[in-house]
């Protein structure tokens, strides 16, 4: 073990883990620093000395690191905890789950309704498909009004929006959305008029007997990855220039001015919204207008191409799940006189689905750092 000015390097299971002193002190798991009943933090980070450092360190035979600090406190950290929380660039990269990008050759992962709700293993597989691909199809969902809400409540929580909790999608000459017409719906994401649009959408096909109306899904993150590689300047303009989006009805309204693409702190795409029918007049710097439109046109042509869009026929009882910040959905035009077509959809949050997965796996509780702590 090697001690440096502000961090130490400790051998852990054949590797060397570097830990800053302030980070180690902040993560002490003793009963003075944590609430035993809830595992919540008791130590106030701001109270840690600016010059916090060890007065002595030791490694037990089982790899547990013990530190006596210069604030008269003693902490212990198991080897398993140090390995799990190694924050080196390589360790963080190894832990990072990369999305599986796809194009028009992709087959949507398909599951059975009763298995997803009746088997933890099947439900985990369904949730991991949503995580990895951003889309999943559940067959043989009961064609009962409100069933989509019941399904949602089995795997998470319904997100309320300004509009209906359960949205009925069918031909309606007085409807407030293009979805209520029989026209084609080009690939799009829903409710871009929110600064944080719903990140999960469930679409339940109660009855789908009309001619036409094939469903489409398109991996927006895959399109963006190719655009970023082919034209970095266009990608940067889509990340930078804010676009006004509005969704409204007779008595409700949502409005947000945000870039089409938002990145996380590592520069990866976090949020993507594409709803051409809901874009309002651009309100940005004069010098950005033409550059934005050039980038937006290129993006739109890529989305409209046959390179990315998966087209498939859904049946009555199908329930489609899409990641609303990644996967665009749409449909071909249909003939409303040829047969019944009625969908119900609800919104959820991706975080809740991933929380459900962790609970099913039993990995949702934090790993104690100190030995002997349950």
mmCIF file of C-alpha atoms in Angstrom:
data_model
loop_
_atom_site.group_PDB
_atom_site.id
_atom_site.type_symbol
_atom_site.label_atom_id
_atom_site.label_comp_id
_atom_site.label_asym_id
_atom_site.label_seq_id
_atom_site.Cartn_x
_atom_site.Cartn_y
_atom_site.Cartn_z
ATOM 1 C CA UNK A 1 0.000 0.000 0.000
ATOM 2 C CA UNK A 2 1.289 3.452 -0.917
ATOM 3 C CA UNK A 3 0.280 6.737 0.723
ATOM 4 C CA UNK A 4 0.408 9.926 -1.318
ATOM 5 C CA UNK A 5 -0.280 13.530 -0.393
ATOM 6 C CA UNK A 6 -4.054 13.434 -0.973
ATOM 7 C CA UNK A 7 -4.814 9.789 -1.754
ATOM 8 C CA UNK A 8 -3.666 6.238 -1.147
ATOM 9 C CA UNK A 9 -3.157 3.279 -3.474
ATOM 10 C CA UNK A 10 -4.315 0.001 -1.965
ATOM 11 C CA UNK A 11 -3.954 -3.521 -3.402
ATOM 12 C CA UNK A 12 -7.360 -5.125 -3.931
ATOM 13 C CA UNK A 13 -7.658 -8.642 -5.352
ATOM 14 C CA UNK A 14 -4.640 -8.339 -7.621
ATOM 15 C CA UNK A 15 -5.345 -4.769 -8.716
ATOM 16 C CA UNK A 16 -4.446 -1.379 -7.267
ATOM 17 C CA UNK A 17 -7.288 0.942 -6.285
ATOM 18 C CA UNK A 18 -6.604 4.634 -5.719
ATOM 19 C CA UNK A 19 -8.829 6.484 -3.253
ATOM 20 C CA UNK A 20 -8.735 10.123 -2.206
ATOM 21 C CA UNK A 21 -8.683 10.641 1.531
ATOM 22 C CA UNK A 22 -11.689 12.962 1.503
ATOM 23 C CA UNK A 23 -13.659 10.364 -0.478
ATOM 24 C CA UNK A 24 -12.775 7.580 1.948
ATOM 25 C CA UNK A 25 -13.634 9.672 4.996
ATOM 26 C CA UNK A 26 -16.907 10.748 3.406
ATOM 27 C CA UNK A 27 -17.871 7.105 2.888
ATOM 28 C CA UNK A 28 -17.262 5.771 6.371
ATOM 29 C CA UNK A 29 -19.923 3.228 7.353
ATOM 30 C CA UNK A 30 -19.547 3.210 11.119
ATOM 31 C CA UNK A 31 -22.556 3.902 13.344
ATOM 32 C CA UNK A 32 -21.337 7.447 13.968
ATOM 33 C CA UNK A 33 -21.417 8.205 10.236
ATOM 34 C CA UNK A 34 -24.452 6.176 9.123
ATOM 35 C CA UNK A 35 -27.939 5.535 10.481
ATOM 36 C CA UNK A 36 -27.891 1.796 11.169
ATOM 37 C CA UNK A 37 -31.631 1.330 10.703
ATOM 38 C CA UNK A 38 -31.855 2.993 7.281
ATOM 39 C CA UNK A 39 -28.244 2.962 5.989
ATOM 40 C CA UNK A 40 -28.605 6.682 5.316
ATOM 41 C CA UNK A 41 -25.750 9.105 5.818
ATOM 42 C CA UNK A 42 -25.350 10.846 9.142
ATOM 43 C CA UNK A 43 -21.970 12.460 8.479
ATOM 44 C CA UNK A 44 -22.210 15.968 7.025
ATOM 45 C CA UNK A 45 -19.694 16.186 4.187
ATOM 46 C CA UNK A 46 -19.061 19.874 4.843
ATOM 47 C CA UNK A 47 -17.803 18.990 8.341
ATOM 48 C CA UNK A 48 -14.868 16.950 7.008
ATOM 49 C CA UNK A 49 -11.553 18.704 7.545
ATOM 50 C CA UNK A 50 -10.021 20.238 4.429
ATOM 51 C CA UNK A 51 -6.711 18.589 5.363
ATOM 52 C CA UNK A 52 -8.188 15.180 6.163
ATOM 53 C CA UNK A 53 -5.489 12.491 6.036
ATOM 54 C CA UNK A 54 -4.611 9.188 7.679
ATOM 55 C CA UNK A 55 -2.469 9.020 10.783
ATOM 56 C CA UNK A 56 -2.117 5.278 10.226
ATOM 57 C CA UNK A 57 -3.399 2.627 7.819
ATOM 58 C CA UNK A 58 -3.463 -1.161 7.911
ATOM 59 C CA UNK A 59 -4.634 -4.076 5.775
ATOM 60 C CA UNK A 60 -6.231 -7.095 7.455
ATOM 61 C CA UNK A 61 -5.577 -10.592 6.147
ATOM 62 C CA UNK A 62 -8.980 -10.538 4.401
ATOM 63 C CA UNK A 63 -8.095 -7.306 2.573
ATOM 64 C CA UNK A 64 -10.077 -4.953 4.811
ATOM 65 C CA UNK A 65 -8.543 -1.474 4.857
ATOM 66 C CA UNK A 66 -8.473 0.219 8.258
ATOM 67 C CA UNK A 67 -7.732 3.935 8.535
ATOM 68 C CA UNK A 68 -7.122 6.055 11.625
ATOM 69 C CA UNK A 69 -7.792 9.663 10.603
ATOM 70 C CA UNK A 70 -6.339 12.927 11.820
ATOM 71 C CA UNK A 71 -9.793 13.900 13.109
ATOM 72 C CA UNK A 72 -9.661 11.135 15.761
ATOM 73 C CA UNK A 73 -11.974 8.863 13.769
ATOM 74 C CA UNK A 74 -11.385 5.268 12.627
ATOM 75 C CA UNK A 75 -12.908 3.744 9.473
ATOM 76 C CA UNK A 76 -12.875 0.305 7.841
ATOM 77 C CA UNK A 77 -13.514 -0.670 4.212
ATOM 78 C CA UNK A 78 -13.847 -4.216 2.892
ATOM 79 C CA UNK A 79 -11.961 -5.307 -0.217
ATOM 80 C CA UNK A 80 -15.264 -6.067 -1.964
ATOM 81 C CA UNK A 81 -16.523 -2.543 -1.308
ATOM 82 C CA UNK A 82 -13.289 -0.958 -2.548
ATOM 83 C CA UNK A 83 -13.411 -3.044 -5.728
ATOM 84 C CA UNK A 84 -17.079 -2.278 -6.366
ATOM 85 C CA UNK A 85 -16.599 1.461 -5.934
ATOM 86 C CA UNK A 86 -13.255 1.834 -7.720
ATOM 87 C CA UNK A 87 -13.627 5.102 -9.656
ATOM 88 C CA UNK A 88 -10.643 4.782 -11.963
ATOM 89 C CA UNK A 89 -11.382 5.525 -15.606
ATOM 90 C CA UNK A 90 -11.058 1.849 -16.515
ATOM 91 C CA UNK A 91 -13.301 0.622 -13.705
ATOM 92 C CA UNK A 92 -15.965 3.186 -14.547
ATOM 93 C CA UNK A 93 -15.790 2.207 -18.217
ATOM 94 C CA UNK A 94 -16.119 -1.481 -17.297
ATOM 95 C CA UNK A 95 -19.242 -0.748 -15.216
ATOM 96 C CA UNK A 96 -20.874 1.414 -17.853
ATOM 97 C CA UNK A 97 -23.647 -0.291 -19.775
ATOM 98 C CA UNK A 98 -23.584 0.785 -23.388
ATOM 99 C CA UNK A 99 -26.859 0.792 -25.311
ATOM 100 C CA UNK A 100 -27.128 -1.659 -28.185
ATOM 101 C CA UNK A 101 -27.730 0.486 -31.260
ATOM 102 C CA UNK A 102 -29.828 -0.903 -34.097
ATOM 103 C CA UNK A 103 -31.175 -0.194 -37.583
ATOM 104 C CA UNK A 104 -33.876 -1.477 -39.940
ATOM 105 C CA UNK A 105 -32.581 -5.061 -39.711
ATOM 106 C CA UNK A 106 -33.447 -5.211 -36.006
ATOM 107 C CA UNK A 107 -36.118 -7.543 -34.615
ATOM 108 C CA UNK A 108 -38.013 -6.082 -31.661
ATOM 109 C CA UNK A 109 -37.571 -8.284 -28.537
ATOM 110 C CA UNK A 110 -40.878 -10.026 -27.850
ATOM 111 C CA UNK A 111 -42.327 -11.393 -24.611
ATOM 112 C CA UNK A 112 -45.544 -12.988 -23.355
ATOM 113 C CA UNK A 113 -47.785 -10.924 -21.075
ATOM 114 C CA UNK A 114 -48.476 -13.621 -18.486
ATOM 115 C CA UNK A 115 -44.807 -14.553 -18.263
ATOM 116 C CA UNK A 116 -43.653 -10.954 -17.771
ATOM 117 C CA UNK A 117 -46.125 -10.431 -14.923
ATOM 118 C CA UNK A 118 -45.856 -13.952 -13.513
ATOM 119 C CA UNK A 119 -42.124 -14.690 -13.599
ATOM 120 C CA UNK A 120 -39.418 -12.490 -12.046
ATOM 121 C CA UNK A 121 -36.890 -13.879 -14.532
ATOM 122 C CA UNK A 122 -39.108 -13.030 -17.516
ATOM 123 C CA UNK A 123 -39.782 -9.568 -16.127
ATOM 124 C CA UNK A 124 -36.064 -8.939 -15.655
ATOM 125 C CA UNK A 125 -35.456 -10.021 -19.266
ATOM 126 C CA UNK A 126 -38.182 -7.629 -20.456
ATOM 127 C CA UNK A 127 -36.772 -4.742 -18.410
ATOM 128 C CA UNK A 128 -33.256 -5.433 -19.671
ATOM 129 C CA UNK A 129 -34.517 -5.389 -23.263
ATOM 130 C CA UNK A 130 -35.951 -1.924 -22.632
ATOM 131 C CA UNK A 131 -32.631 -0.923 -21.069
ATOM 132 C CA UNK A 132 -30.433 -2.290 -23.858
ATOM 133 C CA UNK A 133 -32.555 -1.647 -26.959
ATOM 134 C CA UNK A 134 -35.069 0.969 -25.828
ATOM 135 C CA UNK A 135 -38.013 -1.096 -27.083
ATOM 136 C CA UNK A 136 -39.893 -4.310 -26.297
ATOM 137 C CA UNK A 137 -43.158 -5.915 -27.392
ATOM 138 C CA UNK A 138 -45.447 -7.870 -25.056
ATOM 139 C CA UNK A 139 -47.876 -10.246 -26.768
ATOM 140 C CA UNK A 140 -51.310 -11.437 -25.606
ATOM 141 C CA UNK A 141 -52.068 -8.582 -23.247
ATOM 142 C CA UNK A 142 -55.770 -8.787 -22.305
ATOM 143 C CA UNK A 143 -57.815 -6.494 -24.543
ATOM 144 C CA UNK A 144 -59.518 -4.826 -21.600
ATOM 145 C CA UNK A 145 -59.917 -1.087 -21.127
ATOM 146 C CA UNK A 146 -57.361 0.160 -18.601
ATOM 147 C CA UNK A 147 -55.161 -2.937 -18.846
ATOM 148 C CA UNK A 148 -52.203 -0.770 -19.892
ATOM 149 C CA UNK A 149 -52.420 1.090 -16.576
ATOM 150 C CA UNK A 150 -52.529 -2.148 -14.620
ATOM 151 C CA UNK A 151 -49.463 -3.428 -16.481
ATOM 152 C CA UNK A 152 -47.640 -0.165 -15.781
ATOM 153 C CA UNK A 153 -48.394 -0.385 -12.071
ATOM 154 C CA UNK A 154 -46.937 -3.897 -11.957
ATOM 155 C CA UNK A 155 -43.547 -2.650 -13.175
ATOM 156 C CA UNK A 156 -43.469 0.933 -11.876
ATOM 157 C CA UNK A 157 -45.653 4.018 -11.680
ATOM 158 C CA UNK A 158 -47.769 5.918 -14.177
ATOM 159 C CA UNK A 159 -46.517 9.414 -14.896
ATOM 160 C CA UNK A 160 -49.310 11.956 -14.999
ATOM 161 C CA UNK A 161 -49.156 14.581 -17.748
ATOM 162 C CA UNK A 162 -51.242 17.611 -18.667
ATOM 163 C CA UNK A 163 -53.413 15.319 -20.751
ATOM 164 C CA UNK A 164 -55.261 12.099 -19.986
ATOM 165 C CA UNK A 165 -53.776 9.611 -17.531
ATOM 166 C CA UNK A 166 -54.798 6.925 -20.023
ATOM 167 C CA UNK A 167 -54.744 8.297 -23.555
ATOM 168 C CA UNK A 168 -57.147 6.789 -26.082
ATOM 169 C CA UNK A 169 -55.794 6.720 -29.639
ATOM 170 C CA UNK A 170 -58.427 6.103 -32.286
ATOM 171 C CA UNK A 171 -59.932 7.885 -35.255
ATOM 172 C CA UNK A 172 -61.627 11.005 -33.861
ATOM 173 C CA UNK A 173 -62.586 13.884 -36.186
ATOM 174 C CA UNK A 174 -62.599 16.243 -33.177
ATOM 175 C CA UNK A 175 -59.329 14.989 -31.649
ATOM 176 C CA UNK A 176 -56.551 17.408 -30.640
ATOM 177 C CA UNK A 177 -53.653 15.323 -32.017
ATOM 178 C CA UNK A 178 -52.619 14.046 -35.425
ATOM 179 C CA UNK A 179 -52.677 10.623 -33.744
ATOM 180 C CA UNK A 180 -56.490 10.888 -33.795
ATOM 181 C CA UNK A 181 -56.470 11.001 -37.608
ATOM 182 C CA UNK A 182 -55.843 8.067 -39.971
ATOM 183 C CA UNK A 183 -52.809 9.817 -41.463
ATOM 184 C CA UNK A 184 -49.279 8.464 -41.344
ATOM 185 C CA UNK A 185 -47.333 9.369 -38.220
ATOM 186 C CA UNK A 186 -43.674 9.883 -39.060
ATOM 187 C CA UNK A 187 -41.163 8.713 -36.439
ATOM 188 C CA UNK A 188 -41.411 10.953 -33.388
ATOM 189 C CA UNK A 189 -41.056 11.139 -29.633
ATOM 190 C CA UNK A 190 -43.974 12.206 -27.450
ATOM 191 C CA UNK A 191 -44.618 15.334 -25.383
ATOM 192 C CA UNK A 192 -41.497 17.344 -26.273
ATOM 193 C CA UNK A 193 -43.222 20.382 -24.769
ATOM 194 C CA UNK A 194 -42.020 19.223 -21.347
ATOM 195 C CA UNK A 195 -38.497 20.121 -20.275
ATOM 196 C CA UNK A 196 -38.319 16.471 -19.144
ATOM 197 C CA UNK A 197 -40.616 14.478 -21.436
ATOM 198 C CA UNK A 198 -41.873 11.116 -20.192
ATOM 199 C CA UNK A 199 -39.059 8.631 -20.689
ATOM 200 C CA UNK A 200 -41.215 5.514 -21.123
ATOM 201 C CA UNK A 201 -44.389 5.021 -23.148
ATOM 202 C CA UNK A 202 -46.604 1.939 -23.147
ATOM 203 C CA UNK A 203 -48.928 1.545 -26.145
ATOM 204 C CA UNK A 204 -51.586 -1.153 -25.819
ATOM 205 C CA UNK A 205 -53.363 -2.268 -28.993
ATOM 206 C CA UNK A 206 -56.812 -3.155 -27.681
ATOM 207 C CA UNK A 207 -58.053 -3.839 -31.186
ATOM 208 C CA UNK A 208 -56.171 -3.462 -34.452
ATOM 209 C CA UNK A 209 -58.248 -4.717 -37.357
ATOM 210 C CA UNK A 210 -58.018 -1.779 -39.789
ATOM 211 C CA UNK A 211 -56.192 -2.076 -43.082
ATOM 212 C CA UNK A 212 -52.768 -0.425 -42.910
ATOM 213 C CA UNK A 213 -51.467 1.269 -39.794
ATOM 214 C CA UNK A 214 -48.288 -0.799 -39.489
ATOM 215 C CA UNK A 215 -46.177 0.331 -36.532
ATOM 216 C CA UNK A 216 -42.677 1.764 -36.851
ATOM 217 C CA UNK A 217 -39.827 2.155 -34.386
ATOM 218 C CA UNK A 218 -36.547 3.965 -35.029
ATOM 219 C CA UNK A 219 -33.479 4.083 -32.785
ATOM 220 C CA UNK A 220 -32.802 7.802 -32.484
ATOM 221 C CA UNK A 221 -29.531 7.204 -30.668
ATOM 222 C CA UNK A 222 -28.325 5.050 -33.569
ATOM 223 C CA UNK A 223 -29.192 7.809 -36.045
ATOM 224 C CA UNK A 224 -27.376 10.354 -33.879
ATOM 225 C CA UNK A 225 -24.282 8.150 -33.564
ATOM 226 C CA UNK A 226 -24.007 8.016 -37.348
ATOM 227 C CA UNK A 227 -24.685 11.726 -37.725
ATOM 228 C CA UNK A 228 -22.035 12.511 -35.115
ATOM 229 C CA UNK A 229 -19.486 10.411 -37.012
ATOM 230 C CA UNK A 230 -20.419 11.755 -40.451
ATOM 231 C CA UNK A 231 -20.985 15.425 -39.613
ATOM 232 C CA UNK A 232 -19.773 16.479 -36.135
ATOM 233 C CA UNK A 233 -20.682 20.126 -36.755
ATOM 234 C CA UNK A 234 -24.292 19.223 -37.531
ATOM 235 C CA UNK A 235 -24.483 17.086 -34.393
ATOM 236 C CA UNK A 236 -23.062 19.930 -32.304
ATOM 237 C CA UNK A 237 -25.656 22.349 -33.686
ATOM 238 C CA UNK A 238 -28.461 20.000 -32.667
ATOM 239 C CA UNK A 239 -26.963 19.867 -29.159
ATOM 240 C CA UNK A 240 -26.597 23.634 -28.919
ATOM 241 C CA UNK A 241 -29.492 25.447 -30.615
ATOM 242 C CA UNK A 242 -32.725 25.542 -28.563
ATOM 243 C CA UNK A 243 -35.950 24.586 -30.331
ATOM 244 C CA UNK A 244 -39.464 25.545 -29.158
ATOM 245 C CA UNK A 245 -41.919 22.641 -28.807
ATOM 246 C CA UNK A 246 -45.583 22.946 -27.893
ATOM 247 C CA UNK A 247 -48.281 20.377 -27.204
ATOM 248 C CA UNK A 248 -51.740 21.720 -26.417
ATOM 249 C CA UNK A 249 -55.442 20.937 -26.392
ATOM 250 C CA UNK A 250 -58.499 23.109 -25.764
ATOM 251 C CA UNK A 251 -57.719 23.403 -22.053
ATOM 252 C CA UNK A 252 -54.117 22.221 -21.553
ATOM 253 C CA UNK A 253 -50.707 23.383 -22.744
ATOM 254 C CA UNK A 254 -47.049 22.391 -22.528
ATOM 255 C CA UNK A 255 -44.199 24.482 -23.923
ATOM 256 C CA UNK A 256 -40.437 24.031 -23.716
ATOM 257 C CA UNK A 257 -37.510 25.545 -25.589
ATOM 258 C CA UNK A 258 -34.664 23.041 -25.517
ATOM 259 C CA UNK A 259 -32.074 21.521 -27.866
ATOM 260 C CA UNK A 260 -33.131 18.398 -29.734
ATOM 261 C CA UNK A 261 -30.151 16.527 -28.262
ATOM 262 C CA UNK A 262 -28.926 16.749 -24.666
ATOM 263 C CA UNK A 263 -25.708 15.086 -23.526
ATOM 264 C CA UNK A 264 -24.623 13.696 -20.174
ATOM 265 C CA UNK A 265 -21.423 14.683 -18.372
ATOM 266 C CA UNK A 266 -19.448 12.117 -20.396
ATOM 267 C CA UNK A 267 -20.669 13.531 -23.704
ATOM 268 C CA UNK A 268 -23.061 10.667 -24.438
ATOM 269 C CA UNK A 269 -26.612 11.267 -25.642
ATOM 270 C CA UNK A 270 -28.975 11.432 -22.686
ATOM 271 C CA UNK A 271 -32.153 12.906 -24.155
ATOM 272 C CA UNK A 272 -33.366 13.046 -27.741
ATOM 273 C CA UNK A 273 -36.616 14.595 -28.898
ATOM 274 C CA UNK A 274 -37.878 14.615 -32.437
ATOM 275 C CA UNK A 275 -41.444 15.740 -33.075
ATOM 276 C CA UNK A 276 -41.470 17.697 -36.305
ATOM 277 C CA UNK A 277 -45.224 18.314 -36.107
ATOM 278 C CA UNK A 278 -44.843 20.086 -32.747
ATOM 279 C CA UNK A 279 -41.922 22.434 -33.516
ATOM 280 C CA UNK A 280 -42.764 26.138 -33.154
ATOM 281 C CA UNK A 281 -41.017 29.084 -34.890
ATOM 282 C CA UNK A 282 -37.306 29.010 -34.111
ATOM 283 C CA UNK A 283 -36.261 31.745 -31.676
ATOM 284 C CA UNK A 284 -32.467 31.839 -31.533
ATOM 285 C CA UNK A 285 -29.425 33.856 -32.573
ATOM 286 C CA UNK A 286 -29.619 35.142 -36.145
ATOM 287 C CA UNK A 287 -26.304 33.544 -37.089
ATOM 288 C CA UNK A 288 -27.446 30.099 -35.891
ATOM 289 C CA UNK A 289 -30.602 29.782 -37.984
ATOM 290 C CA UNK A 290 -29.208 28.471 -41.274
ATOM 291 C CA UNK A 291 -26.696 26.180 -39.560
ATOM 292 C CA UNK A 292 -29.470 24.684 -37.458
ATOM 293 C CA UNK A 293 -31.758 24.100 -40.422
ATOM 294 C CA UNK A 294 -28.954 22.405 -42.344
ATOM 295 C CA UNK A 295 -28.339 20.046 -39.421
ATOM 296 C CA UNK A 296 -32.053 19.472 -38.814
ATOM 297 C CA UNK A 297 -32.646 18.700 -42.483
ATOM 298 C CA UNK A 298 -29.818 16.162 -42.486
ATOM 299 C CA UNK A 299 -31.196 14.527 -39.351
ATOM 300 C CA UNK A 300 -34.702 14.449 -40.788
ATOM 301 C CA UNK A 301 -33.562 12.823 -44.022
ATOM 302 C CA UNK A 302 -31.684 10.152 -42.081
ATOM 303 C CA UNK A 303 -34.756 9.414 -39.960
ATOM 304 C CA UNK A 304 -36.993 9.253 -43.041
ATOM 305 C CA UNK A 305 -34.700 6.836 -44.854
ATOM 306 C CA UNK A 306 -35.209 3.066 -44.907
ATOM 307 C CA UNK A 307 -31.853 2.614 -43.181
ATOM 308 C CA UNK A 308 -33.120 2.858 -39.600
ATOM 309 C CA UNK A 309 -36.899 2.368 -39.476
ATOM 310 C CA UNK A 310 -38.311 -1.008 -38.417
ATOM 311 C CA UNK A 311 -41.825 -1.599 -39.782
ATOM 312 C CA UNK A 312 -44.027 -4.344 -38.319
ATOM 313 C CA UNK A 313 -47.685 -5.253 -37.975
ATOM 314 C CA UNK A 314 -49.133 -5.249 -34.490
ATOM 315 C CA UNK A 315 -52.095 -7.361 -33.439
ATOM 316 C CA UNK A 316 -54.874 -6.926 -30.921
ATOM 317 C CA UNK A 317 -53.360 -7.615 -27.498
ATOM 318 C CA UNK A 318 -49.890 -6.322 -28.312
ATOM 319 C CA UNK A 319 -48.299 -3.886 -25.857
ATOM 320 C CA UNK A 320 -45.353 -1.870 -27.146
ATOM 321 C CA UNK A 321 -42.841 -0.291 -24.755
ATOM 322 C CA UNK A 322 -40.560 2.479 -26.025
ATOM 323 C CA UNK A 323 -37.845 4.531 -24.343
ATOM 324 C CA UNK A 324 -39.203 8.007 -24.993
ATOM 325 C CA UNK A 325 -35.807 9.716 -24.872
ATOM 326 C CA UNK A 326 -34.305 7.348 -27.412
ATOM 327 C CA UNK A 327 -36.710 5.439 -29.660
ATOM 328 C CA UNK A 328 -39.097 7.160 -32.041
ATOM 329 C CA UNK A 329 -42.380 5.450 -32.810
ATOM 330 C CA UNK A 330 -44.835 6.003 -35.637
ATOM 331 C CA UNK A 331 -47.313 4.298 -37.916
ATOM 332 C CA UNK A 332 -48.302 4.050 -41.532
ATOM 333 C CA UNK A 333 -51.626 5.497 -42.666
ATOM 334 C CA UNK A 334 -54.698 3.318 -42.137
ATOM 335 C CA UNK A 335 -58.233 3.085 -43.492
ATOM 336 C CA UNK A 336 -60.673 3.858 -40.651
ATOM 337 C CA UNK A 337 -63.570 2.349 -42.603
ATOM 338 C CA UNK A 338 -61.895 -1.036 -42.952
ATOM 339 C CA UNK A 339 -62.006 -2.131 -39.320
ATOM 340 C CA UNK A 340 -61.667 -1.065 -35.711
ATOM 341 C CA UNK A 341 -58.426 0.377 -34.342
ATOM 342 C CA UNK A 342 -58.142 1.468 -30.714
ATOM 343 C CA UNK A 343 -55.004 1.971 -28.629
ATOM 344 C CA UNK A 344 -54.576 3.088 -25.042
ATOM 345 C CA UNK A 345 -51.262 4.425 -23.826
ATOM 346 C CA UNK A 346 -49.733 5.642 -20.595
ATOM 347 C CA UNK A 347 -46.417 7.230 -19.706
ATOM 348 C CA UNK A 348 -43.860 6.151 -17.141
ATOM 349 C CA UNK A 349 -40.290 6.961 -16.149
ATOM 350 C CA UNK A 350 -37.277 4.877 -17.142
ATOM 351 C CA UNK A 351 -35.823 5.286 -13.642
ATOM 352 C CA UNK A 352 -38.766 3.374 -12.162
ATOM 353 C CA UNK A 353 -38.311 0.448 -14.553
ATOM 354 C CA UNK A 354 -34.624 0.210 -13.713
ATOM 355 C CA UNK A 355 -35.454 0.422 -10.007
ATOM 356 C CA UNK A 356 -37.893 -2.461 -10.472
ATOM 357 C CA UNK A 357 -35.131 -4.507 -12.100
ATOM 358 C CA UNK A 358 -32.743 -3.840 -9.205
ATOM 359 C CA UNK A 359 -35.395 -4.836 -6.671
ATOM 360 C CA UNK A 360 -36.081 -8.090 -8.521
ATOM 361 C CA UNK A 361 -32.343 -8.811 -8.614
ATOM 362 C CA UNK A 362 -31.915 -7.827 -4.960
ATOM 363 C CA UNK A 363 -29.206 -5.286 -5.792
ATOM 364 C CA UNK A 364 -31.097 -2.134 -4.825
ATOM 365 C CA UNK A 365 -29.571 -1.676 -1.377
ATOM 366 C CA UNK A 366 -26.105 -0.122 -1.041
ATOM 367 C CA UNK A 367 -23.175 -2.375 -0.170
ATOM 368 C CA UNK A 368 -21.878 -1.619 3.332
ATOM 369 C CA UNK A 369 -18.257 -0.530 3.367
ATOM 370 C CA UNK A 370 -17.484 -1.707 6.871
ATOM 371 C CA UNK A 371 -17.112 -5.421 7.676
ATOM 372 C CA UNK A 372 -19.920 -7.004 9.670
ATOM 373 C CA UNK A 373 -22.540 -4.420 8.681
ATOM 374 C CA UNK A 374 -25.742 -5.974 7.316
#
